[in-house]
Short mmCIF file of C-alpha atoms in Angstrom, two decimals:
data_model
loop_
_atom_site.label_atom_id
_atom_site.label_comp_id
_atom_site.label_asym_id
_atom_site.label_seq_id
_atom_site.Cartn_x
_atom_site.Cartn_y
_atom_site.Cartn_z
CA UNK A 1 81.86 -4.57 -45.82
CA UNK A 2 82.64 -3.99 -49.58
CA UNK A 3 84.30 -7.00 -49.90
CA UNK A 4 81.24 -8.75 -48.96
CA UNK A 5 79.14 -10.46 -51.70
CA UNK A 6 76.08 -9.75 -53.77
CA UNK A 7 73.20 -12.29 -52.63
CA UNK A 8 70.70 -13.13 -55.43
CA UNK A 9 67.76 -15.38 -54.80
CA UNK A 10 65.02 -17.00 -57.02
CA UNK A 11 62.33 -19.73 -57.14
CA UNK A 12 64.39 -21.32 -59.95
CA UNK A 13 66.60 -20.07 -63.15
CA UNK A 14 64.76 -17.18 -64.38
CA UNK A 15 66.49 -14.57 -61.36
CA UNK A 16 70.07 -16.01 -63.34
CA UNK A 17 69.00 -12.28 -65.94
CA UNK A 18 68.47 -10.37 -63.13
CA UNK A 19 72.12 -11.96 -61.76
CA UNK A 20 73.47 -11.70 -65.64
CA UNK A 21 72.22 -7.83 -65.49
CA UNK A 22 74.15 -6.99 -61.85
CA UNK A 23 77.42 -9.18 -63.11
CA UNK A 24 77.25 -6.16 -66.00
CA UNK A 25 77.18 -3.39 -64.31
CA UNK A 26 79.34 -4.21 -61.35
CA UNK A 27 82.10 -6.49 -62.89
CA UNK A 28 84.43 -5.93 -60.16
CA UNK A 29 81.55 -7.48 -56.87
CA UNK A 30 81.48 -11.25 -56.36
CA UNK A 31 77.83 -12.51 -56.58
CA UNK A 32 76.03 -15.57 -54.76
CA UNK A 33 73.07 -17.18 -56.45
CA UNK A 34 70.68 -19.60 -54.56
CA UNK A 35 67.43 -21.28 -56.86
CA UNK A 36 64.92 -23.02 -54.52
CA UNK A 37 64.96 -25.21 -57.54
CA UNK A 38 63.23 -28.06 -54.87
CA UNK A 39 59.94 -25.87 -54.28
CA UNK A 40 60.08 -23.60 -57.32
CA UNK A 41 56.85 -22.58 -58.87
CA UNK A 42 56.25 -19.87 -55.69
CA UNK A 43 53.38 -18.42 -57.58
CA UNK A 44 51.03 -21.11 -56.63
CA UNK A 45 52.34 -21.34 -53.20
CA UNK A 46 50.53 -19.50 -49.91
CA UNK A 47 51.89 -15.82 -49.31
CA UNK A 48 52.81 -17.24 -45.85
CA UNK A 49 54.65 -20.23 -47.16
CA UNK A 50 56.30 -17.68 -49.82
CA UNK A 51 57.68 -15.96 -47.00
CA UNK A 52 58.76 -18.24 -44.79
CA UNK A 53 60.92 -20.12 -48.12
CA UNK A 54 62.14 -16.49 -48.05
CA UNK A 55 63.49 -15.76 -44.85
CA UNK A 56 65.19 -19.24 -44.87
CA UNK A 57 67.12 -17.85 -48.12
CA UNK A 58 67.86 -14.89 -46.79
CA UNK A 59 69.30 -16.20 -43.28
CA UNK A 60 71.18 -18.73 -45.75
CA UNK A 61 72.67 -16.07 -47.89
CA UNK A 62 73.35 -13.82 -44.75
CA UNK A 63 75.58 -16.69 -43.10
CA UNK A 64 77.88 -16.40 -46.35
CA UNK A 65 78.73 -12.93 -45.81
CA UNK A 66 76.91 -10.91 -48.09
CA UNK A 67 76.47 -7.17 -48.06
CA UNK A 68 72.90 -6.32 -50.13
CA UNK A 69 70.08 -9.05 -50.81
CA UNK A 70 68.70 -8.65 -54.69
CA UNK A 71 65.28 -10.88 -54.23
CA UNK A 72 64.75 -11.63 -58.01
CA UNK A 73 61.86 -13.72 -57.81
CA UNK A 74 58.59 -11.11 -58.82
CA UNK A 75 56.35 -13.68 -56.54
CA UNK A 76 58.52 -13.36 -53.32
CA UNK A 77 59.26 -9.65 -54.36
CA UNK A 78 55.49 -9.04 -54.45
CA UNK A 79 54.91 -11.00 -51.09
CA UNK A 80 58.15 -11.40 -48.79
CA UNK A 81 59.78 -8.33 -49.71
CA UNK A 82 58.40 -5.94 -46.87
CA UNK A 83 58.82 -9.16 -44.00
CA UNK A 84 62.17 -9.41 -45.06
CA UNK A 85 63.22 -5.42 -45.00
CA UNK A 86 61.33 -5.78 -41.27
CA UNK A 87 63.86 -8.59 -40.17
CA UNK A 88 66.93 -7.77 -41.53
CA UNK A 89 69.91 -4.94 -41.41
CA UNK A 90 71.23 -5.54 -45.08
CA UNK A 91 69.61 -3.13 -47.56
CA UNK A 92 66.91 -5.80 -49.64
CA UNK A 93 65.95 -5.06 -53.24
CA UNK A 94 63.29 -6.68 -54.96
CA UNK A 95 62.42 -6.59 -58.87
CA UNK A 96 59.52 -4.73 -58.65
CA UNK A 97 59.39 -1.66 -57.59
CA UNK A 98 62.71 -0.31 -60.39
CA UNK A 99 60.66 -1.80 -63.02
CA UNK A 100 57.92 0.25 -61.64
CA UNK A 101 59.50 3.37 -61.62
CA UNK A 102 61.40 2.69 -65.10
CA UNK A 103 57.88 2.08 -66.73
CA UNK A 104 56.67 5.54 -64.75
CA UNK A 105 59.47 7.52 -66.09
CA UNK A 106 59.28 6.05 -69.80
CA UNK A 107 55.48 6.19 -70.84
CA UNK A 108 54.18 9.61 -72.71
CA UNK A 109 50.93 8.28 -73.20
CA UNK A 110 50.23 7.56 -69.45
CA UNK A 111 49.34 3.86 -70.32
CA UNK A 112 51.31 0.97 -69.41
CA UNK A 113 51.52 -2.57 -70.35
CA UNK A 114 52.51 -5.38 -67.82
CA UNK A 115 52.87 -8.90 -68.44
CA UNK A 116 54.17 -11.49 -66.20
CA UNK A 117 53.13 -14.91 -64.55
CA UNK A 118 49.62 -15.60 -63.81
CA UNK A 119 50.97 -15.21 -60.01
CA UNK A 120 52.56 -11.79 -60.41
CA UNK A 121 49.40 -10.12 -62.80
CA UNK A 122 47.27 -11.59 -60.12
CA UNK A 123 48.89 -9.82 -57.31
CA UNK A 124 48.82 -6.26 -58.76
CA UNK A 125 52.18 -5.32 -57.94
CA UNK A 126 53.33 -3.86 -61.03
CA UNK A 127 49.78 -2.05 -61.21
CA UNK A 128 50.26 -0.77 -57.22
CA UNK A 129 53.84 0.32 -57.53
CA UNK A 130 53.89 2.03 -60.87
CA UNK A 131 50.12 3.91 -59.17
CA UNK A 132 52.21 4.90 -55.96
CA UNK A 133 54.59 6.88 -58.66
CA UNK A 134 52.28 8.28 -60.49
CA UNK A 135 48.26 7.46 -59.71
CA UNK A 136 47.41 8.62 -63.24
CA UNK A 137 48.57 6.01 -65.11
CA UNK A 138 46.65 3.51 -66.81
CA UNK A 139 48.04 -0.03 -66.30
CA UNK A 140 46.97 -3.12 -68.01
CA UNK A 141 48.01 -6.67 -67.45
CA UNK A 142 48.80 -10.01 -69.18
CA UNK A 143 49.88 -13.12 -67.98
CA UNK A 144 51.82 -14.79 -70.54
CA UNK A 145 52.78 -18.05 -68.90
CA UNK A 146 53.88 -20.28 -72.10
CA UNK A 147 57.06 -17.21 -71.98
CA UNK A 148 58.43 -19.41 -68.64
CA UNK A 149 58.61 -22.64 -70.89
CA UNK A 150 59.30 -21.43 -74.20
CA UNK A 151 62.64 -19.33 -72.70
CA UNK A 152 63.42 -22.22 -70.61
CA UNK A 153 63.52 -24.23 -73.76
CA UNK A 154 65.57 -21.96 -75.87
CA UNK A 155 63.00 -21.10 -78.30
CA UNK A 156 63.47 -18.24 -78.49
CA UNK A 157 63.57 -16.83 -82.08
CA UNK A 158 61.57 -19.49 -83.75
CA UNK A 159 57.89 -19.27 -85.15
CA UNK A 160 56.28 -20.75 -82.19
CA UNK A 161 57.67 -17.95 -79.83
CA UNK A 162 56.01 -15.17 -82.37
CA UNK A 163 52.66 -16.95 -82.49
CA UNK A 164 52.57 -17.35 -78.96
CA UNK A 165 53.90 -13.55 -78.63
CA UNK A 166 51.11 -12.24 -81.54
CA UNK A 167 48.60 -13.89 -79.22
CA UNK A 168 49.66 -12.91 -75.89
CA UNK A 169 50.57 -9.08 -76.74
CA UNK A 170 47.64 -8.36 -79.39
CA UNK A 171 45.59 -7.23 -76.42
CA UNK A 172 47.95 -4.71 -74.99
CA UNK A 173 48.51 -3.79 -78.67
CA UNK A 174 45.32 -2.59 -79.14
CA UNK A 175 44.95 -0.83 -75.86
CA UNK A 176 47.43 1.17 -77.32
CA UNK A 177 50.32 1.10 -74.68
CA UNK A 178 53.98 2.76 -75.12
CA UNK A 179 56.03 1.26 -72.79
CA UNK A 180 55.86 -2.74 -71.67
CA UNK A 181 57.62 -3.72 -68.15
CA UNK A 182 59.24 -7.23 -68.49
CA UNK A 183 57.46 -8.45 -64.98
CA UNK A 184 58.84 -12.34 -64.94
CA UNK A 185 62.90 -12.63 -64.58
CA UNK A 186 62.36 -15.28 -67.65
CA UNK A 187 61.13 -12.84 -70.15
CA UNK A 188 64.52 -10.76 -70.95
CA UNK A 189 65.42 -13.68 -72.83
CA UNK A 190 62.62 -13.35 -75.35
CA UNK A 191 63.00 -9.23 -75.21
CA UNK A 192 64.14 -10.05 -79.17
CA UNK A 193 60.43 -11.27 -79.84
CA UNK A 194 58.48 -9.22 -77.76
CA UNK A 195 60.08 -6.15 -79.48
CA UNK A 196 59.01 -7.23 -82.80
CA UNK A 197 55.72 -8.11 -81.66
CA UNK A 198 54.69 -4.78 -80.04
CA UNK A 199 56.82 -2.62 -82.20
CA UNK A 200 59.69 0.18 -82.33
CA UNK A 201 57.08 2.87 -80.94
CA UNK A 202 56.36 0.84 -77.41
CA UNK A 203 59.49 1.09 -74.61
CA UNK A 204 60.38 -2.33 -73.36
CA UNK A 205 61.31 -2.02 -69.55
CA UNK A 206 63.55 -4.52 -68.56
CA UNK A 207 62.90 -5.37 -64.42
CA UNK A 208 66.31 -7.39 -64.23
CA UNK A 209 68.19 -4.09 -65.68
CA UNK A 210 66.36 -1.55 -63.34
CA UNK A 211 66.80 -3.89 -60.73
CA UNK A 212 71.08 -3.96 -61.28
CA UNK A 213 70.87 -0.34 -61.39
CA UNK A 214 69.81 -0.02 -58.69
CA UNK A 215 71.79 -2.21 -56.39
CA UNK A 216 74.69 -0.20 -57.97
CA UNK A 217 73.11 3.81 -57.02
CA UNK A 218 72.77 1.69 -53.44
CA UNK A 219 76.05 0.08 -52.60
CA UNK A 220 77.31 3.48 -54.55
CA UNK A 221 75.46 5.58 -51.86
CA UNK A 222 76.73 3.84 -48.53
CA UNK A 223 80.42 3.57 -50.16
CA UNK A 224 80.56 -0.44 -50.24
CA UNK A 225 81.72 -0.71 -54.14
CA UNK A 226 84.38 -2.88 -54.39
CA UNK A 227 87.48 -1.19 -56.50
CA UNK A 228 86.60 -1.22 -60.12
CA UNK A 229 89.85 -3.08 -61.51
CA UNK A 230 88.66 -5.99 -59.66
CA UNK A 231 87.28 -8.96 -61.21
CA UNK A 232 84.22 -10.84 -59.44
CA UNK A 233 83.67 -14.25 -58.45
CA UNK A 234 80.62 -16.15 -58.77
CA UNK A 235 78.95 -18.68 -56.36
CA UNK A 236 75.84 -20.97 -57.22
CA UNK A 237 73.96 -22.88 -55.16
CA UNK A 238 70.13 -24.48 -55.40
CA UNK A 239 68.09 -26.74 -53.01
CA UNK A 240 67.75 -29.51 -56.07
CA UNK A 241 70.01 -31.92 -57.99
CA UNK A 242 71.31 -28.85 -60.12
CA UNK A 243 71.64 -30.92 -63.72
CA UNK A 244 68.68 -29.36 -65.09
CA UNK A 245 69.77 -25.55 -63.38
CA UNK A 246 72.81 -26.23 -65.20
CA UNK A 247 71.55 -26.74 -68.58
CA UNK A 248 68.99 -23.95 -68.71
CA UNK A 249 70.98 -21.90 -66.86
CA UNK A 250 73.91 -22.13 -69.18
CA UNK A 251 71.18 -21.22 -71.72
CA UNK A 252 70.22 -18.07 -69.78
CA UNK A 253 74.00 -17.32 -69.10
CA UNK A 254 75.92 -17.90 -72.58
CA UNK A 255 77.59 -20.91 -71.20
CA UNK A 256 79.39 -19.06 -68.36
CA UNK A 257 77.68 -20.72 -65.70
CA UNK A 258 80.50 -22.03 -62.75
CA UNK A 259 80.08 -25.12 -60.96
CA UNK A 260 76.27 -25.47 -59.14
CA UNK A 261 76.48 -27.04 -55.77
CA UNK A 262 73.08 -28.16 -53.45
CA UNK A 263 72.57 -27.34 -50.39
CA UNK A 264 69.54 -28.52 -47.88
CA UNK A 265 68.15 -25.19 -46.21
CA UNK A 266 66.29 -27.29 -43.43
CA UNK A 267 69.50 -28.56 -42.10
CA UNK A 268 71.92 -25.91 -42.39
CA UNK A 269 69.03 -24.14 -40.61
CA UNK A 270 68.44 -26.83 -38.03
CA UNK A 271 72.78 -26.73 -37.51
CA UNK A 272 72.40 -22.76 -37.39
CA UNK A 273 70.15 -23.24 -34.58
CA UNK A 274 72.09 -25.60 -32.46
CA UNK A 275 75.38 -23.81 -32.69
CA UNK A 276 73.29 -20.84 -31.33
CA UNK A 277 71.79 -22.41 -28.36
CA UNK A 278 75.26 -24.45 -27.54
#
């Protein structure tokens, strides 16, 4: 079993920092990435749709031998997680819930800050998970959707990403909150901007980190860590031509993106089927 893979899923690119986050802290594990690049945004989709797309994935990734299921996509983390737990063996991780307890652990002031997609602030989550920790917490959201875009484009450091940040965070600002979860896998690659923005005095919790952490204290736990002088290979895959998953995600990566190959989930689901009834 430890020489199984990591399985990573996402709607799209943005899961590639919650991917960049496990490849740090376990060096030595081979990882496999699938983007639903062909249906990606899930936030507008149906929670039934949502996890249906998911459970495909997850019987996709299964069939290529993989050992623990990271879903980094907040919308299917918010929505398909518990299904997908239900269904399968593997131990299933989603982004939320070690943000959640990060953001519970950091805050002084008992006030927390959450932005994310108009999807994921919509759905509570954050604000239900970090309340199951600790029910005394105040928790305010802000959907900050112009972050997908502006990361997606690179800009990054540039006058236009401050604006739109001054705008977006001048709310949670003056509510006066110390610590800020990160609750869209796009957003650790403006972390730069949203620091300055808010401040030195508010705690930036980073989902995609938590979310590596923990998928190391698991595989840790039940004694599946591959030996740490080994070096990790790395498997991509989307449902889409990948040309445009290979330019932002080179973006997201630092260039170290491998080769990006497409796969149709309907048929290799429709081929799974008959080679189980032959």
């Amino acid at each position: 079993m430890a020489w199984k893979a990591i399985g990573i899923f996402d709607s799209g690119v943005g899961g590639l920092t919650v991917l960049k986050e496990v490849v740090r802290a376990l060096p030595q594990e081979d990882t496999i990435y699938l983007g639903d690049t062909a249906r990606v945004p899930y936030g507008t989709k149906s929670p039934e749709t949502v996890v249906r797309y998911s459970r495909q994935i997850a019987r996709y990734l299964l069939s290529r031998d993989i050992k623990v299921l990271v879903v980094a996509c907040n919308t299917a983390s918010a929505v398909a997680l518990s299904a997908l737990q239900q269904e399968f063996s593997i131990p299933i991780v989603g982004v939320i819930e070690p943000g959640a307890r990060a953001a519970a652990a950091a805050t002084k002031s008992g006030k927390v800050g959450v932005i994310g997609t108009a999807a994921t602030v919509a759905s509570s989550a954050y604000t239900k998970a970090i309340k199951r920790i600790n029910p005394d917490i105040e928790v305010v959201n802000r959907a900050c959707p112009l972050f997908v875009p502006l990361a997606e484009e690179g800009w990054v450091d540039n006058e236009v990403a401050r604006l739109t940040a001054g705008i977006y965070l001048e709310e949670l600002k003056k509510q006066g909150v110390d610590t800020l979860v990160l609750g869209c896998t796009h957003y650790p690659i403006l972390k730069d901007v949203i620091a300055e923005v808010m401040g030195p005095e508010v705690t930036l919790v980073d989902s995609a980190e938590q979310t590596a952490l923990t998928v190391a204290g698991i595989l840790a736990e039940q004694g599946l860590l591959r030996p740490k002088g080994e070096r990790g290979n790395h498997h991509y895959y989307v449902t889409d031509i990948p040309a445009g998953f290979i330019r932002v995600g080179n973006r997201f990566l630092g260039g170290d993106l491998g080769d990006v190959y497409q796969v149709n989930l309907e048929q290799e689901q429709q081929e799974e089927e008959v080679e189980e009834t032959d």
